[in-house]
Every structure is written in structure tokens, then in C-alpha cells.
Amino acid sequence: MKKEIVINGKRLQYDYTVKKVKNINLRIRTDGSISVSSSAFVRERDIEDFLISKGDFILKAMDRFQAEKQLPTTKYYEEEELKSLILSLCKEIYPYFEKMGIEYPEIKFRKMKSQWGNCYPKKHRLTFSTNLMYVPFECIEYVVCHEFTHFIVANHSHKFYEELSKICPRWKSLKKTLKTCGF
């Protein structure tokens, strides 16, 4: 059954279902719709209080799913071009890291929803998102430098950004540009 609630000034609709469950269950579907289920013995006021207590989570999840729906308008590279470009960039910046005794890593590609790339220092592997085909060259270069820097400093501490600044001095502005590209 369809119900409505106002959370943080936003009027939201949710599907309510009575089930043989012990708790109040909340699901935010990938289309942004909200589903709530509970036992028949749970009062409507308790369900509303529960939803209000989870308001920030609900709104963030809905925003995230909405953002995922919005596809970038510009495709800069085809997937194979992107892979070739990233491999070239990796080879180009590797000498800087080689001087520090870092082995050339395994490079992988896959579609990622929430990251542009990641680094597994223990496995000596870098993985890059194929969604980088939707961002300009400078941003791809930044992502490659960022991920390589994790071989020196595994976290995002001040020291990490000091190291990143040595090979990518414009990282702050490029990071901002990357955030406007979506995903």
C-alpha cells in the first residue's frame, strides 16, 4: 500500500507491506523508490518515527541513485582507446615510482560505480574504471597519478597529498573537475 511522509521538508512516497518479520525493514531501490515492511503489530506512528530517524540515510541514498541515472553527455574515448591511454600513462609516470623501488603493477580495468580507480598495494595491482571514458585527459592523468601514489602512502593523509603534489601539482583543481563528471 502506498503511503506518504515528510522527511526534512521533502514529501516522500513509500510502499508499505505487512510481513511476518521481527523488525521494521527499509529498502531504497535503485530506481529511488522506498519500500518498508513490518509486522502487522507495529503501529503506523512507530513506522513514521523509524523513517524520520533514518531520514538523512534515505535522502542520501535517493540522491545517489538519482545521480547514477544522469549519464555524462560527453564521451571522450572508446573503451579500447581508454585502456590504451591509461596503459601509456602508467608507463610514462612509472619511472618516478621505480626510483623508489616500486615494481610495475598489474593493471586492470572494470566498470565501477563509485570509484574512478583503486590500488591494492599488497597485490601490486591498479584497477581503473572504464567510466573514465567520460572524463577529459587531464582528469585521467590525475587518477593514474593518484592511484600510483598509493604505493607510497596507502591512505589519504596529508603525506599522501604531499606526495601526489610532486607528480601532479594541479591535483586539487583536477579533483574538482572530476567531481563534476558524474558517477
mmCIF file of N, CA, C and O in Angstrom, residues 23-108:
data_model
loop_
_atom_site.group_PDB
_atom_site.id
_atom_site.type_symbol
_atom_site.label_atom_id
_atom_site.label_comp_id
_atom_site.label_asym_id
_atom_site.label_seq_id
_atom_site.Cartn_x
_atom_site.Cartn_y
_atom_site.Cartn_z
ATOM 1 N N ASN A 23 11.421 -7.023 12.624
ATOM 2 C CA ASN A 23 11.832 -5.616 12.631
ATOM 3 C C ASN A 23 11.090 -4.823 11.575
ATOM 4 O O ASN A 23 10.406 -5.375 10.718
ATOM 5 N N ILE A 24 11.317 -3.525 11.606
ATOM 6 C CA ILE A 24 10.862 -2.669 10.511
ATOM 7 C C ILE A 24 11.989 -2.711 9.480
ATOM 8 O O ILE A 24 13.142 -2.435 9.800
ATOM 9 N N ASN A 25 11.661 -3.103 8.276
ATOM 10 C CA ASN A 25 12.661 -3.222 7.215
ATOM 11 C C ASN A 25 12.503 -2.085 6.211
ATOM 12 O O ASN A 25 11.387 -1.784 5.788
ATOM 13 N N LEU A 26 13.633 -1.489 5.842
ATOM 14 C CA LEU A 26 13.662 -0.369 4.908
ATOM 15 C C LEU A 26 14.541 -0.739 3.732
ATOM 16 O O LEU A 26 15.655 -1.222 3.905
ATOM 17 N N ARG A 27 14.039 -0.469 2.526
ATOM 18 C CA ARG A 27 14.834 -0.681 1.321
ATOM 19 C C ARG A 27 14.671 0.533 0.418
ATOM 20 O O ARG A 27 13.558 1.004 0.204
ATOM 21 N N ILE A 28 15.804 0.981 -0.100
ATOM 22 C CA ILE A 28 15.785 2.019 -1.129
ATOM 23 C C ILE A 28 16.206 1.306 -2.405
ATOM 24 O O ILE A 28 17.326 0.821 -2.519
ATOM 25 N N ARG A 29 15.298 1.227 -3.353
ATOM 26 C CA ARG A 29 15.597 0.524 -4.598
ATOM 27 C C ARG A 29 16.429 1.402 -5.521
ATOM 28 O O ARG A 29 16.474 2.619 -5.359
ATOM 29 N N THR A 30 17.069 0.771 -6.507
ATOM 30 C CA THR A 30 17.941 1.509 -7.423
ATOM 31 C C THR A 30 17.185 2.544 -8.250
ATOM 32 O O THR A 30 17.796 3.476 -8.768
ATOM 33 N N ASP A 31 15.868 2.403 -8.370
ATOM 34 C CA ASP A 31 15.089 3.424 -9.067
ATOM 35 C C ASP A 31 14.719 4.578 -8.138
ATOM 36 O O ASP A 31 14.032 5.515 -8.529
ATOM 37 N N GLY A 32 15.173 4.522 -6.866
ATOM 38 C CA GLY A 32 14.912 5.581 -5.901
ATOM 39 C C GLY A 32 13.632 5.396 -5.107
ATOM 40 O O GLY A 32 13.320 6.204 -4.238
ATOM 41 N N SER A 33 12.867 4.348 -5.390
ATOM 42 C CA SER A 33 11.633 4.131 -4.638
ATOM 43 C C SER A 33 11.953 3.539 -3.260
ATOM 44 O O SER A 33 12.978 2.892 -3.066
ATOM 45 N N ILE A 34 11.061 3.802 -2.324
ATOM 46 C CA ILE A 34 11.256 3.377 -0.938
ATOM 47 C C ILE A 34 10.263 2.271 -0.623
ATOM 48 O O ILE A 34 9.077 2.374 -0.935
ATOM 49 N N SER A 35 10.755 1.230 0.026
ATOM 50 C CA SER A 35 9.928 0.096 0.424
ATOM 51 C C SER A 35 10.118 -0.143 1.916
ATOM 52 O O SER A 35 11.240 -0.195 2.407
ATOM 53 N N VAL A 36 8.997 -0.278 2.638
ATOM 54 C CA VAL A 36 9.030 -0.530 4.079
ATOM 55 C C VAL A 36 8.148 -1.731 4.364
ATOM 56 O O VAL A 36 7.046 -1.852 3.822
ATOM 57 N N SER A 37 8.646 -2.621 5.221
ATOM 58 C CA SER A 37 7.824 -3.748 5.651
ATOM 59 C C SER A 37 7.968 -3.929 7.151
ATOM 60 O O SER A 37 9.001 -3.593 7.728
ATOM 61 N N SER A 38 6.901 -4.448 7.751
ATOM 62 C CA SER A 38 6.927 -4.707 9.191
ATOM 63 C C SER A 38 5.821 -5.695 9.531
ATOM 64 O O SER A 38 4.971 -6.018 8.700
ATOM 65 N N SER A 39 5.837 -6.093 10.772
ATOM 66 C CA SER A 39 4.788 -6.961 11.296
ATOM 67 C C SER A 39 3.483 -6.169 11.374
ATOM 68 O O SER A 39 3.492 -4.940 11.505
ATOM 69 N N ALA A 40 2.363 -6.844 11.361
ATOM 70 C CA ALA A 40 1.054 -6.196 11.483
ATOM 71 C C ALA A 40 0.879 -5.543 12.851
ATOM 72 O O ALA A 40 0.029 -4.667 13.026
ATOM 73 N N PHE A 41 1.709 -5.928 13.807
ATOM 74 C CA PHE A 41 1.573 -5.409 15.171
ATOM 75 C C PHE A 41 2.307 -4.087 15.386
ATOM 76 O O PHE A 41 2.190 -3.490 16.447
ATOM 77 N N VAL A 42 3.052 -3.615 14.385
ATOM 78 C CA VAL A 42 3.775 -2.351 14.516
ATOM 79 C C VAL A 42 2.835 -1.203 14.177
ATOM 80 O O VAL A 42 2.165 -1.217 13.149
ATOM 81 N N ARG A 43 2.796 -0.211 15.072
ATOM 82 C CA ARG A 43 1.908 0.938 14.858
ATOM 83 C C ARG A 43 2.448 1.838 13.751
ATOM 84 O O ARG A 43 3.670 1.939 13.560
ATOM 85 N N GLU A 44 1.548 2.498 13.048
ATOM 86 C CA GLU A 44 1.926 3.404 11.960
ATOM 87 C C GLU A 44 2.846 4.515 12.473
ATOM 88 O O GLU A 44 3.808 4.898 11.810
ATOM 89 N N ARG A 45 2.576 5.019 13.686
ATOM 90 C CA ARG A 45 3.416 6.074 14.273
ATOM 91 C C ARG A 45 4.858 5.577 14.474
ATOM 92 O O ARG A 45 5.807 6.320 14.261
ATOM 93 N N ASP A 46 5.022 4.309 14.871
ATOM 94 C CA ASP A 46 6.365 3.753 15.060
ATOM 95 C C ASP A 46 7.111 3.651 13.730
ATOM 96 O O ASP A 46 8.319 3.891 13.668
ATOM 97 N N ILE A 47 6.393 3.331 12.682
ATOM 98 C CA ILE A 47 6.997 3.263 11.345
ATOM 99 C C ILE A 47 7.434 4.663 10.904
ATOM 100 O O ILE A 47 8.549 4.850 10.414
ATOM 101 N N GLU A 48 6.564 5.652 11.127
ATOM 102 C CA GLU A 48 6.913 7.026 10.755
ATOM 103 C C GLU A 48 8.118 7.524 11.552
ATOM 104 O O GLU A 48 9.013 8.157 11.001
ATOM 105 N N ASP A 49 8.147 7.233 12.834
ATOM 106 C CA ASP A 49 9.292 7.631 13.670
ATOM 107 C C ASP A 49 10.575 6.975 13.163
ATOM 108 O O ASP A 49 11.632 7.604 13.116
ATOM 109 N N PHE A 50 10.470 5.706 12.795
ATOM 110 C CA PHE A 50 11.624 4.984 12.249
ATOM 111 C C PHE A 50 12.113 5.657 10.972
ATOM 112 O O PHE A 50 13.314 5.898 10.800
ATOM 113 N N LEU A 51 11.197 5.970 10.064
ATOM 114 C CA LEU A 51 11.579 6.601 8.797
ATOM 115 C C LEU A 51 12.200 7.978 9.026
ATOM 116 O O LEU A 51 13.197 8.328 8.376
ATOM 117 N N ILE A 52 11.649 8.744 9.954
ATOM 118 C CA ILE A 52 12.209 10.062 10.259
ATOM 119 C C ILE A 52 13.615 9.914 10.837
ATOM 120 O O ILE A 52 14.522 10.664 10.484
ATOM 121 N N SER A 53 13.822 8.901 11.692
ATOM 122 C CA SER A 53 15.157 8.683 12.268
ATOM 123 C C SER A 53 16.170 8.287 11.200
ATOM 124 O O SER A 53 17.364 8.509 11.357
ATOM 125 N N LYS A 54 15.715 7.694 10.117
ATOM 126 C CA LYS A 54 16.589 7.287 9.006
ATOM 127 C C LYS A 54 16.561 8.296 7.858
ATOM 128 O O LYS A 54 17.020 8.007 6.747
ATOM 129 N N GLY A 55 16.033 9.483 8.115
ATOM 130 C CA GLY A 55 15.828 10.492 7.072
ATOM 131 C C GLY A 55 17.063 10.845 6.283
ATOM 132 O O GLY A 55 17.035 10.883 5.048
ATOM 133 N N ASP A 56 18.176 11.125 6.978
ATOM 134 C CA ASP A 56 19.406 11.501 6.265
ATOM 135 C C ASP A 56 19.873 10.371 5.356
ATOM 136 O O ASP A 56 20.259 10.592 4.205
ATOM 137 N N PHE A 57 19.829 9.140 5.865
ATOM 138 C CA PHE A 57 20.222 7.972 5.064
ATOM 139 C C PHE A 57 19.344 7.846 3.823
ATOM 140 O O PHE A 57 19.836 7.636 2.715
ATOM 141 N N ILE A 58 18.039 7.984 4.000
ATOM 142 C CA ILE A 58 17.089 7.837 2.887
ATOM 143 C C ILE A 58 17.361 8.886 1.812
ATOM 144 O O ILE A 58 17.460 8.567 0.623
ATOM 145 N N LEU A 59 17.501 10.144 2.228
ATOM 146 C CA LEU A 59 17.704 11.221 1.255
ATOM 147 C C LEU A 59 19.046 11.092 0.532
ATOM 148 O O LEU A 59 19.129 11.310 -0.677
ATOM 149 N N LYS A 60 20.097 10.691 1.258
ATOM 150 C CA LYS A 60 21.405 10.490 0.612
ATOM 151 C C LYS A 60 21.336 9.359 -0.409
ATOM 152 O O LYS A 60 21.878 9.461 -1.506
ATOM 153 N N ALA A 61 20.684 8.258 -0.033
ATOM 154 C CA ALA A 61 20.572 7.118 -0.945
ATOM 155 C C ALA A 61 19.793 7.504 -2.197
ATOM 156 O O ALA A 61 20.187 7.160 -3.320
ATOM 157 N N MET A 62 18.713 8.249 -2.012
ATOM 158 C CA MET A 62 17.914 8.666 -3.162
ATOM 159 C C MET A 62 18.707 9.605 -4.071
ATOM 160 O O MET A 62 18.644 9.488 -5.294
ATOM 161 N N ASP A 63 19.468 10.519 -3.467
ATOM 162 C CA ASP A 63 20.311 11.430 -4.259
ATOM 163 C C ASP A 63 21.357 10.645 -5.043
ATOM 164 O O ASP A 63 21.627 10.941 -6.202
ATOM 165 N N ARG A 64 21.963 9.650 -4.378
ATOM 166 C CA ARG A 64 22.995 8.851 -5.036
ATOM 167 C C ARG A 64 22.411 8.113 -6.236
ATOM 168 O O ARG A 64 22.990 8.107 -7.319
ATOM 169 N N PHE A 65 21.242 7.490 -6.061
ATOM 170 C CA PHE A 65 20.631 6.764 -7.170
ATOM 171 C C PHE A 65 20.211 7.713 -8.283
ATOM 172 O O PHE A 65 20.312 7.386 -9.463
ATOM 173 N N GLN A 66 19.768 8.913 -7.920
ATOM 174 C CA GLN A 66 19.394 9.901 -8.928
ATOM 175 C C GLN A 66 20.623 10.330 -9.726
ATOM 176 O O GLN A 66 20.565 10.447 -10.940
ATOM 177 N N ALA A 67 21.738 10.537 -9.041
ATOM 178 C CA ALA A 67 22.985 10.930 -9.709
ATOM 179 C C ALA A 67 23.461 9.842 -10.661
ATOM 180 O O ALA A 67 23.985 10.126 -11.740
ATOM 181 N N GLU A 68 23.281 8.581 -10.268
ATOM 182 C CA GLU A 68 23.700 7.466 -11.119
ATOM 183 C C GLU A 68 22.879 7.401 -12.399
ATOM 184 O O GLU A 68 23.364 6.935 -13.422
ATOM 185 N N LYS A 69 21.642 7.879 -12.347
ATOM 186 C CA LYS A 69 20.787 7.852 -13.530
ATOM 187 C C LYS A 69 21.257 8.850 -14.579
ATOM 188 O O LYS A 69 21.037 8.666 -15.752
ATOM 189 N N GLN A 70 21.876 9.956 -14.116
ATOM 190 C CA GLN A 70 22.281 11.012 -15.027
ATOM 191 C C GLN A 70 23.594 10.637 -15.705
ATOM 192 O O GLN A 70 24.655 10.695 -15.098
ATOM 193 N N LEU A 71 23.501 10.255 -16.943
ATOM 194 C CA LEU A 71 24.694 9.852 -17.683
ATOM 195 C C LEU A 71 25.444 11.074 -18.181
ATOM 196 O O LEU A 71 24.839 12.080 -18.530
ATOM 197 N N PRO A 72 26.753 10.995 -18.217
ATOM 198 C CA PRO A 72 27.533 12.111 -18.758
ATOM 199 C C PRO A 72 27.159 12.340 -20.224
ATOM 200 O O PRO A 72 26.786 11.407 -20.929
ATOM 201 N N THR A 73 27.274 13.572 -20.647
ATOM 202 C CA THR A 73 26.879 13.895 -22.014
ATOM 203 C C THR A 73 28.032 13.736 -23.003
ATOM 204 O O THR A 73 27.800 13.569 -24.178
ATOM 205 N N THR A 74 29.262 13.798 -22.529
ATOM 206 C CA THR A 74 30.413 13.735 -23.424
ATOM 207 C C THR A 74 31.191 12.444 -23.205
ATOM 208 O O THR A 74 31.608 12.149 -22.099
ATOM 209 N N LYS A 75 31.379 11.730 -24.286
ATOM 210 C CA LYS A 75 32.209 10.532 -24.238
ATOM 211 C C LYS A 75 33.493 10.881 -24.981
ATOM 212 O O LYS A 75 33.491 11.106 -26.181
ATOM 213 N N TYR A 76 34.597 10.942 -24.232
ATOM 214 C CA TYR A 76 35.869 11.360 -24.808
ATOM 215 C C TYR A 76 36.592 10.231 -25.529
ATOM 216 O O TYR A 76 37.357 10.480 -26.458
ATOM 217 N N TYR A 77 36.414 9.001 -25.061
ATOM 218 C CA TYR A 77 37.163 7.865 -25.613
ATOM 219 C C TYR A 77 36.266 6.637 -25.726
ATOM 220 O O TYR A 77 35.338 6.465 -24.952
ATOM 221 N N GLU A 78 36.594 5.776 -26.665
ATOM 222 C CA GLU A 78 36.005 4.446 -26.696
ATOM 223 C C GLU A 78 36.764 3.614 -25.673
ATOM 224 O O GLU A 78 37.881 3.962 -25.274
ATOM 225 N N GLU A 79 36.194 2.499 -25.243
ATOM 226 C CA GLU A 79 36.785 1.710 -24.161
ATOM 227 C C GLU A 79 38.214 1.249 -24.481
ATOM 228 O O GLU A 79 39.110 1.344 -23.634
ATOM 229 N N GLU A 80 38.441 0.763 -25.684
ATOM 230 C CA GLU A 80 39.780 0.289 -26.039
ATOM 231 C C GLU A 80 40.791 1.435 -26.093
ATOM 232 O O GLU A 80 41.952 1.272 -25.704
ATOM 233 N N GLU A 81 40.343 2.595 -26.586
ATOM 234 C CA GLU A 81 41.211 3.782 -26.600
ATOM 235 C C GLU A 81 41.600 4.170 -25.178
ATOM 236 O O GLU A 81 42.752 4.504 -24.905
ATOM 237 N N LEU A 82 40.608 4.132 -24.288
ATOM 238 C CA LEU A 82 40.837 4.483 -22.889
ATOM 239 C C LEU A 82 41.873 3.557 -22.260
ATOM 240 O O LEU A 82 42.811 4.014 -21.605
ATOM 241 N N LYS A 83 41.714 2.270 -22.478
ATOM 242 C CA LYS A 83 42.653 1.298 -21.899
ATOM 243 C C LYS A 83 44.065 1.555 -22.403
ATOM 244 O O LYS A 83 45.028 1.545 -21.632
ATOM 245 N N SER A 84 44.192 1.796 -23.693
ATOM 246 C CA SER A 84 45.495 2.071 -24.284
ATOM 247 C C SER A 84 46.097 3.354 -23.702
ATOM 248 O O SER A 84 47.293 3.411 -23.383
ATOM 249 N N LEU A 85 45.273 4.376 -23.557
ATOM 250 C CA LEU A 85 45.716 5.649 -22.994
ATOM 251 C C LEU A 85 46.213 5.470 -21.557
ATOM 252 O O LEU A 85 47.294 5.957 -21.187
ATOM 253 N N ILE A 86 45.448 4.763 -20.737
ATOM 254 C CA ILE A 86 45.833 4.561 -19.340
ATOM 255 C C ILE A 86 47.120 3.744 -19.248
ATOM 256 O O ILE A 86 48.008 4.075 -18.456
ATOM 257 N N LEU A 87 47.244 2.716 -20.063
ATOM 258 C CA LEU A 87 48.485 1.924 -20.060
ATOM 259 C C LEU A 87 49.684 2.791 -20.442
ATOM 260 O O LEU A 87 50.756 2.689 -19.840
ATOM 261 N N SER A 88 49.498 3.687 -21.404
ATOM 262 C CA SER A 88 50.575 4.603 -21.802
ATOM 263 C C SER A 88 50.930 5.556 -20.663
ATOM 264 O O SER A 88 52.110 5.807 -20.399
ATOM 265 N N LEU A 89 49.907 6.085 -19.996
ATOM 266 C CA LEU A 89 50.149 6.991 -18.867
ATOM 267 C C LEU A 89 50.881 6.272 -17.736
ATOM 268 O O LEU A 89 51.780 6.846 -17.106
ATOM 269 N N CYS A 90 50.493 5.042 -17.478
ATOM 270 C CA CYS A 90 51.155 4.255 -16.425
ATOM 271 C C CYS A 90 52.640 4.088 -16.735
ATOM 272 O O CYS A 90 53.490 4.265 -15.855
ATOM 273 N N LYS A 91 52.952 3.750 -17.984
ATOM 274 C CA LYS A 91 54.350 3.575 -18.389
ATOM 275 C C LYS A 91 55.109 4.899 -18.328
ATOM 276 O O LYS A 91 56.291 4.933 -17.997
ATOM 277 N N GLU A 92 54.401 5.986 -18.630
ATOM 278 C CA GLU A 92 55.025 7.310 -18.636
ATOM 279 C C GLU A 92 55.395 7.780 -17.222
ATOM 280 O O GLU A 92 56.469 8.355 -17.021
ATOM 281 N N ILE A 93 54.530 7.530 -16.233
ATOM 282 C CA ILE A 93 54.830 8.020 -14.882
ATOM 283 C C ILE A 93 55.565 6.996 -14.023
ATOM 284 O O ILE A 93 56.094 7.337 -12.975
ATOM 285 N N TYR A 94 55.627 5.751 -14.499
ATOM 286 C CA TYR A 94 56.261 4.707 -13.692
ATOM 287 C C TYR A 94 57.714 4.999 -13.304
ATOM 288 O O TYR A 94 58.102 4.721 -12.159
ATOM 289 N N PRO A 95 58.553 5.562 -14.164
ATOM 290 C CA PRO A 95 59.950 5.798 -13.765
ATOM 291 C C PRO A 95 60.093 6.565 -12.441
ATOM 292 O O PRO A 95 61.013 6.307 -11.668
ATOM 293 N N TYR A 96 59.179 7.488 -12.163
ATOM 294 C CA TYR A 96 59.204 8.221 -10.893
ATOM 295 C C TYR A 96 59.084 7.254 -9.712
ATOM 296 O O TYR A 96 59.777 7.385 -8.704
ATOM 297 N N PHE A 97 58.201 6.279 -9.835
ATOM 298 C CA PHE A 97 57.950 5.319 -8.755
ATOM 299 C C PHE A 97 59.008 4.207 -8.733
ATOM 300 O O PHE A 97 59.313 3.665 -7.683
ATOM 301 N N GLU A 98 59.548 3.907 -9.902
ATOM 302 C CA GLU A 98 60.593 2.884 -9.988
ATOM 303 C C GLU A 98 61.809 3.295 -9.162
ATOM 304 O O GLU A 98 62.438 2.462 -8.508
ATOM 305 N N LYS A 99 62.122 4.599 -9.160
ATOM 306 C CA LYS A 99 63.254 5.116 -8.379
ATOM 307 C C LYS A 99 63.067 4.849 -6.886
ATOM 308 O O LYS A 99 64.045 4.831 -6.141
ATOM 309 N N MET A 100 61.828 4.654 -6.468
ATOM 310 C CA MET A 100 61.529 4.396 -5.053
ATOM 311 C C MET A 100 61.454 2.905 -4.752
ATOM 312 O O MET A 100 61.041 2.498 -3.672
ATOM 313 N N GLY A 101 61.811 2.093 -5.742
ATOM 314 C CA GLY A 101 61.824 0.648 -5.542
ATOM 315 C C GLY A 101 60.471 -0.028 -5.712
ATOM 316 O O GLY A 101 60.267 -1.159 -5.279
ATOM 317 N N ILE A 102 59.535 0.648 -6.369
ATOM 318 C CA ILE A 102 58.200 0.085 -6.572
ATOM 319 C C ILE A 102 58.173 -0.684 -7.891
ATOM 320 O O ILE A 102 58.578 -0.156 -8.935
ATOM 321 N N GLU A 103 57.715 -1.931 -7.822
ATOM 322 C CA GLU A 103 57.602 -2.764 -9.032
ATOM 323 C C GLU A 103 56.456 -2.258 -9.895
ATOM 324 O O GLU A 103 55.477 -1.727 -9.384
ATOM 325 N N TYR A 104 56.575 -2.497 -11.196
ATOM 326 C CA TYR A 104 55.477 -2.117 -12.089
ATOM 327 C C TYR A 104 54.270 -2.990 -11.751
ATOM 328 O O TYR A 104 54.372 -4.217 -11.696
ATOM 329 N N PRO A 105 53.111 -2.373 -11.513
ATOM 330 C CA PRO A 105 51.941 -3.138 -11.073
ATOM 331 C C PRO A 105 51.185 -3.805 -12.219
ATOM 332 O O PRO A 105 51.349 -3.452 -13.387
ATOM 333 N N GLU A 106 50.334 -4.747 -11.821
ATOM 334 C CA GLU A 106 49.361 -5.321 -12.755
ATOM 335 C C GLU A 106 48.291 -4.249 -12.948
ATOM 336 O O GLU A 106 47.848 -3.628 -11.977
ATOM 337 N N ILE A 107 47.874 -4.017 -14.179
ATOM 338 C CA ILE A 107 46.856 -3.002 -14.479
ATOM 339 C C ILE A 107 45.600 -3.719 -14.945
ATOM 340 O O ILE A 107 45.646 -4.546 -15.855
ATOM 341 N N LYS A 108 44.478 -3.397 -14.312
ATOM 342 C CA LYS A 108 43.192 -3.993 -14.688
ATOM 343 C C LYS A 108 42.178 -2.893 -14.959
ATOM 344 O O LYS A 108 42.337 -1.757 -14.505
#
